């Protein structure tokens, strides 16, 4: 089964990811070399006009196909806490089938957790399942990661955290979540050549710690895209 990335900054010129289409193509080649066959393009939602994301994705897919880079790209986005998401924007950003749609929300890298939890509660009340991006990098959210998972939210850990790119605290937090079986998906959160895809490296590190992480980059993300987060299983 191919690897699938649910958190990947691939769109050029919209956020702190690739600055040009050439950089996007280079990053896509890195992803393919790392074993990935599909990514959800997840620009920072507060930095882009969400309505333009599908067309931007089509442009990237066209260039990938034209350059014979075997990577499928889907439209998505990374929601920062306190960012207002209209129904129209949610339709662009949400993944999964009707009745089981979910959104990717960013655990804050600094500051209090209050706005994050308020956003989580608000989106949950609107009927969305939630995948929480890089809780291991959030000092405010990491201590409550287990309780968030118990509520039915899915945790997405960054491969770069496991590889040590974000410091020892994030690395140990990621490994602890992995040991406790709380991670649903592993993703690169790649941005450019200085922050590249590192799934293979992270999987090797997990293996060295006695953890088989293959399902985190294959079965689980595929399931989330195809089946979503069913309401009856959100607290399972």
PDB file of C-alpha atoms in Angstrom:
ATOM      1  CA  UNK A   1       0.000   0.000   0.000  1.00  0.00           C
ATOM      2  CA  UNK A   2       1.252   3.493  -0.804  1.00  0.00           C
ATOM      3  CA  UNK A   3       2.037   5.987   1.919  1.00  0.00           C
ATOM      4  CA  UNK A   4      -0.399   8.837   2.408  1.00  0.00           C
ATOM      5  CA  UNK A   5       0.385  12.234   3.948  1.00  0.00           C
ATOM      6  CA  UNK A   6      -2.486  14.086   5.641  1.00  0.00           C
ATOM      7  CA  UNK A   7      -0.403  17.162   6.545  1.00  0.00           C
ATOM      8  CA  UNK A   8       1.859  18.585   3.845  1.00  0.00           C
ATOM      9  CA  UNK A   9       2.545  22.158   2.699  1.00  0.00           C
ATOM     10  CA  UNK A  10       2.852  21.716  -1.059  1.00  0.00           C
ATOM     11  CA  UNK A  11       1.075  24.696  -2.622  1.00  0.00           C
ATOM     12  CA  UNK A  12       3.462  27.375  -3.921  1.00  0.00           C
ATOM     13  CA  UNK A  13       3.400  30.966  -2.756  1.00  0.00           C
ATOM     14  CA  UNK A  14       0.607  30.785  -0.182  1.00  0.00           C
ATOM     15  CA  UNK A  15       2.250  30.335   3.234  1.00  0.00           C
ATOM     16  CA  UNK A  16       5.650  29.368   4.650  1.00  0.00           C
ATOM     17  CA  UNK A  17       5.896  26.398   2.301  1.00  0.00           C
ATOM     18  CA  UNK A  18       7.312  26.384  -1.262  1.00  0.00           C
ATOM     19  CA  UNK A  19       7.829  29.835  -2.743  1.00  0.00           C
ATOM     20  CA  UNK A  20       7.495  28.764  -6.382  1.00  0.00           C
ATOM     21  CA  UNK A  21       6.180  25.944  -8.540  1.00  0.00           C
ATOM     22  CA  UNK A  22       9.755  24.730  -9.049  1.00  0.00           C
ATOM     23  CA  UNK A  23      10.153  24.397  -5.279  1.00  0.00           C
ATOM     24  CA  UNK A  24       6.801  22.595  -5.136  1.00  0.00           C
ATOM     25  CA  UNK A  25       7.973  20.096  -7.762  1.00  0.00           C
ATOM     26  CA  UNK A  26      11.252  19.554  -5.913  1.00  0.00           C
ATOM     27  CA  UNK A  27       9.350  18.898  -2.681  1.00  0.00           C
ATOM     28  CA  UNK A  28       6.995  16.517  -4.476  1.00  0.00           C
ATOM     29  CA  UNK A  29       9.975  14.574  -5.825  1.00  0.00           C
ATOM     30  CA  UNK A  30      11.291  14.282  -2.270  1.00  0.00           C
ATOM     31  CA  UNK A  31       7.941  12.927  -1.117  1.00  0.00           C
ATOM     32  CA  UNK A  32       7.876  10.317  -3.868  1.00  0.00           C
ATOM     33  CA  UNK A  33      11.475   9.338  -3.098  1.00  0.00           C
ATOM     34  CA  UNK A  34      10.405   8.927   0.535  1.00  0.00           C
ATOM     35  CA  UNK A  35       7.722   6.444  -0.542  1.00  0.00           C
ATOM     36  CA  UNK A  36       4.643   8.659  -0.591  1.00  0.00           C
ATOM     37  CA  UNK A  37       1.984   8.377  -3.295  1.00  0.00           C
ATOM     38  CA  UNK A  38      -0.676  10.803  -2.078  1.00  0.00           C
ATOM     39  CA  UNK A  39      -0.641  14.025  -0.058  1.00  0.00           C
ATOM     40  CA  UNK A  40      -3.336  16.336   1.201  1.00  0.00           C
ATOM     41  CA  UNK A  41      -2.128  19.866   0.529  1.00  0.00           C
ATOM     42  CA  UNK A  42      -2.694  21.683   3.822  1.00  0.00           C
ATOM     43  CA  UNK A  43      -1.786  25.383   3.621  1.00  0.00           C
ATOM     44  CA  UNK A  44      -2.265  27.506   6.734  1.00  0.00           C
ATOM     45  CA  UNK A  45      -5.890  28.498   6.321  1.00  0.00           C
ATOM     46  CA  UNK A  46      -5.476  31.993   7.772  1.00  0.00           C
ATOM     47  CA  UNK A  47      -2.875  32.799   5.088  1.00  0.00           C
ATOM     48  CA  UNK A  48      -4.821  31.786   1.990  1.00  0.00           C
ATOM     49  CA  UNK A  49      -8.175  32.448   0.361  1.00  0.00           C
ATOM     50  CA  UNK A  50      -9.725  29.035   0.970  1.00  0.00           C
ATOM     51  CA  UNK A  51     -11.930  29.320  -2.128  1.00  0.00           C
ATOM     52  CA  UNK A  52      -8.780  29.276  -4.292  1.00  0.00           C
ATOM     53  CA  UNK A  53      -7.345  26.066  -2.836  1.00  0.00           C
ATOM     54  CA  UNK A  54      -9.055  23.585  -5.218  1.00  0.00           C
ATOM     55  CA  UNK A  55      -7.844  25.470  -8.298  1.00  0.00           C
ATOM     56  CA  UNK A  56      -4.340  25.777  -6.819  1.00  0.00           C
ATOM     57  CA  UNK A  57      -4.340  22.022  -6.241  1.00  0.00           C
ATOM     58  CA  UNK A  58      -5.435  21.386  -9.821  1.00  0.00           C
ATOM     59  CA  UNK A  59      -2.569  23.549 -11.065  1.00  0.00           C
ATOM     60  CA  UNK A  60      -0.076  21.632  -8.951  1.00  0.00           C
ATOM     61  CA  UNK A  61      -1.483  18.281 -10.077  1.00  0.00           C
ATOM     62  CA  UNK A  62      -1.219  19.373 -13.703  1.00  0.00           C
ATOM     63  CA  UNK A  63       2.441  20.278 -13.250  1.00  0.00           C
ATOM     64  CA  UNK A  64       3.152  17.038 -11.404  1.00  0.00           C
ATOM     65  CA  UNK A  65       1.567  15.022 -14.211  1.00  0.00           C
ATOM     66  CA  UNK A  66       3.353  17.061 -16.864  1.00  0.00           C
ATOM     67  CA  UNK A  67       6.687  16.398 -15.138  1.00  0.00           C
ATOM     68  CA  UNK A  68       5.905  12.696 -14.638  1.00  0.00           C
ATOM     69  CA  UNK A  69       5.991  12.937 -10.847  1.00  0.00           C
ATOM     70  CA  UNK A  70       3.701  10.145  -9.576  1.00  0.00           C
ATOM     71  CA  UNK A  71       2.048  11.979  -6.708  1.00  0.00           C
ATOM     72  CA  UNK A  72      -1.683  12.519  -6.134  1.00  0.00           C
ATOM     73  CA  UNK A  73      -2.641  15.786  -4.434  1.00  0.00           C
ATOM     74  CA  UNK A  74      -5.883  16.533  -2.624  1.00  0.00           C
ATOM     75  CA  UNK A  75      -7.250  19.833  -1.355  1.00  0.00           C
ATOM     76  CA  UNK A  76      -7.246  20.508   2.368  1.00  0.00           C
ATOM     77  CA  UNK A  77      -5.927  22.963   4.917  1.00  0.00           C
ATOM     78  CA  UNK A  78      -4.467  23.391   8.390  1.00  0.00           C
ATOM     79  CA  UNK A  79      -6.748  25.378  10.681  1.00  0.00           C
ATOM     80  CA  UNK A  80      -5.145  27.564  13.333  1.00  0.00           C
ATOM     81  CA  UNK A  81      -7.026  27.995  16.625  1.00  0.00           C
ATOM     82  CA  UNK A  82      -9.570  30.809  16.650  1.00  0.00           C
ATOM     83  CA  UNK A  83      -9.716  30.915  12.834  1.00  0.00           C
ATOM     84  CA  UNK A  84     -13.323  31.309  11.729  1.00  0.00           C
ATOM     85  CA  UNK A  85     -14.357  28.596   9.265  1.00  0.00           C
ATOM     86  CA  UNK A  86     -17.418  29.376   7.165  1.00  0.00           C
ATOM     87  CA  UNK A  87     -19.614  26.562   5.847  1.00  0.00           C
ATOM     88  CA  UNK A  88     -18.219  27.229   2.368  1.00  0.00           C
ATOM     89  CA  UNK A  89     -14.629  26.989   3.629  1.00  0.00           C
ATOM     90  CA  UNK A  90     -15.405  23.837   5.572  1.00  0.00           C
ATOM     91  CA  UNK A  91     -16.679  22.218   2.385  1.00  0.00           C
ATOM     92  CA  UNK A  92     -13.271  22.840   0.766  1.00  0.00           C
ATOM     93  CA  UNK A  93     -11.174  21.825   3.766  1.00  0.00           C
ATOM     94  CA  UNK A  94     -13.012  18.791   5.142  1.00  0.00           C
ATOM     95  CA  UNK A  95     -12.013  15.246   4.252  1.00  0.00           C
ATOM     96  CA  UNK A  96     -13.984  12.015   4.233  1.00  0.00           C
ATOM     97  CA  UNK A  97     -17.495  11.156   3.002  1.00  0.00           C
ATOM     98  CA  UNK A  98     -20.733  12.865   3.944  1.00  0.00           C
ATOM     99  CA  UNK A  99     -21.704  12.178   7.520  1.00  0.00           C
ATOM    100  CA  UNK A 100     -18.125  11.453   8.552  1.00  0.00           C
ATOM    101  CA  UNK A 101     -16.277  14.617   7.546  1.00  0.00           C
ATOM    102  CA  UNK A 102     -13.225  15.783   9.467  1.00  0.00           C
ATOM    103  CA  UNK A 103     -10.910  18.784   9.636  1.00  0.00           C
ATOM    104  CA  UNK A 104      -7.198  19.194  10.433  1.00  0.00           C
ATOM    105  CA  UNK A 105      -6.680  21.619  13.332  1.00  0.00           C
ATOM    106  CA  UNK A 106      -3.302  22.821  14.506  1.00  0.00           C
ATOM    107  CA  UNK A 107      -2.177  22.356  18.098  1.00  0.00           C
ATOM    108  CA  UNK A 108      -0.599  25.737  19.006  1.00  0.00           C
ATOM    109  CA  UNK A 109       3.187  25.819  19.175  1.00  0.00           C
ATOM    110  CA  UNK A 110       3.100  28.449  21.915  1.00  0.00           C
ATOM    111  CA  UNK A 111       0.653  30.294  24.119  1.00  0.00           C
ATOM    112  CA  UNK A 112      -2.334  29.034  26.121  1.00  0.00           C
ATOM    113  CA  UNK A 113      -4.557  26.182  25.063  1.00  0.00           C
ATOM    114  CA  UNK A 114      -7.824  28.064  25.613  1.00  0.00           C
ATOM    115  CA  UNK A 115      -8.418  29.223  22.009  1.00  0.00           C
ATOM    116  CA  UNK A 116      -7.482  25.768  20.723  1.00  0.00           C
ATOM    117  CA  UNK A 117      -9.979  23.973  22.948  1.00  0.00           C
ATOM    118  CA  UNK A 118     -12.656  26.545  22.130  1.00  0.00           C
ATOM    119  CA  UNK A 119     -12.126  25.877  18.420  1.00  0.00           C
ATOM    120  CA  UNK A 120     -12.171  22.122  18.992  1.00  0.00           C
ATOM    121  CA  UNK A 121     -15.468  22.354  20.860  1.00  0.00           C
ATOM    122  CA  UNK A 122     -17.002  24.673  18.240  1.00  0.00           C
ATOM    123  CA  UNK A 123     -16.053  22.486  15.270  1.00  0.00           C
ATOM    124  CA  UNK A 124     -17.152  19.381  17.145  1.00  0.00           C
ATOM    125  CA  UNK A 125     -20.538  20.970  17.822  1.00  0.00           C
ATOM    126  CA  UNK A 126     -20.834  21.669  14.089  1.00  0.00           C
ATOM    127  CA  UNK A 127     -20.563  17.946  13.449  1.00  0.00           C
ATOM    128  CA  UNK A 128     -16.959  17.592  12.322  1.00  0.00           C
ATOM    129  CA  UNK A 129     -14.497  14.970  13.411  1.00  0.00           C
ATOM    130  CA  UNK A 130     -11.057  16.401  14.119  1.00  0.00           C
ATOM    131  CA  UNK A 131      -7.496  15.372  13.396  1.00  0.00           C
ATOM    132  CA  UNK A 132      -5.148  17.299  15.687  1.00  0.00           C
ATOM    133  CA  UNK A 133      -1.867  18.269  14.050  1.00  0.00           C
ATOM    134  CA  UNK A 134       1.429  17.824  15.933  1.00  0.00           C
ATOM    135  CA  UNK A 135       0.219  17.765  19.578  1.00  0.00           C
ATOM    136  CA  UNK A 136       3.753  16.694  20.549  1.00  0.00           C
ATOM    137  CA  UNK A 137       5.005  20.171  19.587  1.00  0.00           C
ATOM    138  CA  UNK A 138       2.447  21.956  21.770  1.00  0.00           C
ATOM    139  CA  UNK A 139       3.404  22.341  25.439  1.00  0.00           C
ATOM    140  CA  UNK A 140      -0.155  23.439  26.184  1.00  0.00           C
ATOM    141  CA  UNK A 141      -1.902  20.572  24.359  1.00  0.00           C
ATOM    142  CA  UNK A 142       0.454  17.602  24.857  1.00  0.00           C
ATOM    143  CA  UNK A 143      -0.518  17.011  28.525  1.00  0.00           C
ATOM    144  CA  UNK A 144      -4.146  16.659  27.399  1.00  0.00           C
ATOM    145  CA  UNK A 145      -3.488  14.603  24.280  1.00  0.00           C
ATOM    146  CA  UNK A 146      -4.723  11.384  25.867  1.00  0.00           C
ATOM    147  CA  UNK A 147      -8.004  12.981  26.945  1.00  0.00           C
ATOM    148  CA  UNK A 148      -8.476  14.450  23.459  1.00  0.00           C
ATOM    149  CA  UNK A 149      -7.954  10.997  21.948  1.00  0.00           C
ATOM    150  CA  UNK A 150     -10.398   9.534  24.481  1.00  0.00           C
ATOM    151  CA  UNK A 151     -13.013  12.009  23.213  1.00  0.00           C
ATOM    152  CA  UNK A 152     -12.622  10.516  19.744  1.00  0.00           C
ATOM    153  CA  UNK A 153     -10.248  13.035  18.195  1.00  0.00           C
ATOM    154  CA  UNK A 154      -7.391  11.637  16.113  1.00  0.00           C
ATOM    155  CA  UNK A 155      -3.786  12.636  16.772  1.00  0.00           C
ATOM    156  CA  UNK A 156      -1.370  13.302  13.907  1.00  0.00           C
ATOM    157  CA  UNK A 157       2.296  13.388  14.916  1.00  0.00           C
ATOM    158  CA  UNK A 158       5.059  14.868  12.772  1.00  0.00           C
ATOM    159  CA  UNK A 159       7.771  12.575  11.436  1.00  0.00           C
ATOM    160  CA  UNK A 160      10.222  15.448  11.907  1.00  0.00           C
ATOM    161  CA  UNK A 161       9.449  15.472  15.635  1.00  0.00           C
ATOM    162  CA  UNK A 162      10.379  11.804  15.934  1.00  0.00           C
ATOM    163  CA  UNK A 163      13.549  12.572  13.963  1.00  0.00           C
ATOM    164  CA  UNK A 164      14.481  15.261  16.493  1.00  0.00           C
ATOM    165  CA  UNK A 165      14.025  18.332  14.267  1.00  0.00           C
ATOM    166  CA  UNK A 166      11.901  20.177  16.832  1.00  0.00           C
ATOM    167  CA  UNK A 167      13.886  19.471  19.966  1.00  0.00           C
ATOM    168  CA  UNK A 168      14.075  16.782  22.607  1.00  0.00           C
ATOM    169  CA  UNK A 169      10.767  17.643  24.241  1.00  0.00           C
ATOM    170  CA  UNK A 170       8.817  17.169  20.998  1.00  0.00           C
ATOM    171  CA  UNK A 171      10.760  13.999  20.214  1.00  0.00           C
ATOM    172  CA  UNK A 172      10.066  12.439  23.599  1.00  0.00           C
ATOM    173  CA  UNK A 173       6.441  13.558  23.462  1.00  0.00           C
ATOM    174  CA  UNK A 174       5.989  11.922  20.065  1.00  0.00           C
ATOM    175  CA  UNK A 175       7.638   8.685  21.163  1.00  0.00           C
ATOM    176  CA  UNK A 176       5.528   8.592  24.320  1.00  0.00           C
ATOM    177  CA  UNK A 177       2.329   8.992  22.297  1.00  0.00           C
ATOM    178  CA  UNK A 178       3.514   6.225  19.974  1.00  0.00           C
ATOM    179  CA  UNK A 179       4.313   3.851  22.850  1.00  0.00           C
ATOM    180  CA  UNK A 180       0.847   4.459  24.318  1.00  0.00           C
ATOM    181  CA  UNK A 181      -0.842   3.770  20.984  1.00  0.00           C
ATOM    182  CA  UNK A 182      -2.426   7.216  20.836  1.00  0.00           C
ATOM    183  CA  UNK A 183      -1.233   8.224  17.364  1.00  0.00           C
ATOM    184  CA  UNK A 184      -3.592   7.713  14.433  1.00  0.00           C
ATOM    185  CA  UNK A 185      -1.434   9.154  11.655  1.00  0.00           C
ATOM    186  CA  UNK A 186       2.186  10.087  11.045  1.00  0.00           C
ATOM    187  CA  UNK A 187       2.834  12.916   8.570  1.00  0.00           C
ATOM    188  CA  UNK A 188       5.745  15.037   7.418  1.00  0.00           C
ATOM    189  CA  UNK A 189       4.261  18.521   7.763  1.00  0.00           C
ATOM    190  CA  UNK A 190       6.898  19.161   5.091  1.00  0.00           C
ATOM    191  CA  UNK A 191       7.384  22.740   3.881  1.00  0.00           C
ATOM    192  CA  UNK A 192      10.477  22.876   1.631  1.00  0.00           C
ATOM    193  CA  UNK A 193      13.921  21.350   1.102  1.00  0.00           C
ATOM    194  CA  UNK A 194      15.049  22.562   4.544  1.00  0.00           C
ATOM    195  CA  UNK A 195      12.035  20.880   6.117  1.00  0.00           C
ATOM    196  CA  UNK A 196      11.648  17.819   3.898  1.00  0.00           C
ATOM    197  CA  UNK A 197       9.552  14.647   4.087  1.00  0.00           C
ATOM    198  CA  UNK A 198      11.004  12.278   6.700  1.00  0.00           C
ATOM    199  CA  UNK A 199       8.535   9.405   6.970  1.00  0.00           C
ATOM    200  CA  UNK A 200      11.123   6.705   6.271  1.00  0.00           C
ATOM    201  CA  UNK A 201      13.496   8.080   8.885  1.00  0.00           C
ATOM    202  CA  UNK A 202      10.731   8.317  11.476  1.00  0.00           C
ATOM    203  CA  UNK A 203       9.564   4.767  10.761  1.00  0.00           C
ATOM    204  CA  UNK A 204      13.098   3.478  11.273  1.00  0.00           C
ATOM    205  CA  UNK A 205      13.329   5.282  14.615  1.00  0.00           C
ATOM    206  CA  UNK A 206       9.976   3.873  15.705  1.00  0.00           C
ATOM    207  CA  UNK A 207      11.121   0.399  14.685  1.00  0.00           C
ATOM    208  CA  UNK A 208      14.262   0.835  16.787  1.00  0.00           C
ATOM    209  CA  UNK A 209      11.956   1.525  19.735  1.00  0.00           C
ATOM    210  CA  UNK A 210       9.956  -1.619  19.059  1.00  0.00           C
ATOM    211  CA  UNK A 211       7.048   0.151  17.347  1.00  0.00           C
ATOM    212  CA  UNK A 212       5.715  -0.833  13.928  1.00  0.00           C
ATOM    213  CA  UNK A 213       4.508   2.459  12.476  1.00  0.00           C
ATOM    214  CA  UNK A 214       3.565   1.323   8.985  1.00  0.00           C
ATOM    215  CA  UNK A 215      -0.167   1.539   9.635  1.00  0.00           C
ATOM    216  CA  UNK A 216       0.290   5.197  10.628  1.00  0.00           C
ATOM    217  CA  UNK A 217       1.372   6.100   7.080  1.00  0.00           C
ATOM    218  CA  UNK A 218      -0.682   3.555   5.130  1.00  0.00           C
ATOM    219  CA  UNK A 219      -3.879   1.999   6.495  1.00  0.00           C
ATOM    220  CA  UNK A 220      -4.899   4.719   8.942  1.00  0.00           C
ATOM    221  CA  UNK A 221      -4.615   7.777   6.649  1.00  0.00           C
ATOM    222  CA  UNK A 222      -6.247   5.873   3.790  1.00  0.00           C
ATOM    223  CA  UNK A 223      -9.107   4.949   6.114  1.00  0.00           C
ATOM    224  CA  UNK A 224      -9.497   8.579   7.199  1.00  0.00           C
ATOM    225  CA  UNK A 225      -9.714   9.758   3.593  1.00  0.00           C
ATOM    226  CA  UNK A 226     -12.078   7.026   2.463  1.00  0.00           C
ATOM    227  CA  UNK A 227     -14.238   6.474   5.544  1.00  0.00           C
ATOM    228  CA  UNK A 228     -13.697   9.655   7.534  1.00  0.00           C
ATOM    229  CA  UNK A 229     -14.442   9.721  11.259  1.00  0.00           C
ATOM    230  CA  UNK A 230     -17.832   8.159  11.734  1.00  0.00           C
ATOM    231  CA  UNK A 231     -19.909   9.906  14.448  1.00  0.00           C
ATOM    232  CA  UNK A 232     -20.585   6.636  16.256  1.00  0.00           C
ATOM    233  CA  UNK A 233     -16.829   6.009  16.504  1.00  0.00           C
ATOM    234  CA  UNK A 234     -15.708   9.472  17.573  1.00  0.00           C
ATOM    235  CA  UNK A 235     -15.622   8.462  21.191  1.00  0.00           C
ATOM    236  CA  UNK A 236     -14.435   4.920  20.441  1.00  0.00           C
TER     237      UNK A 236
END
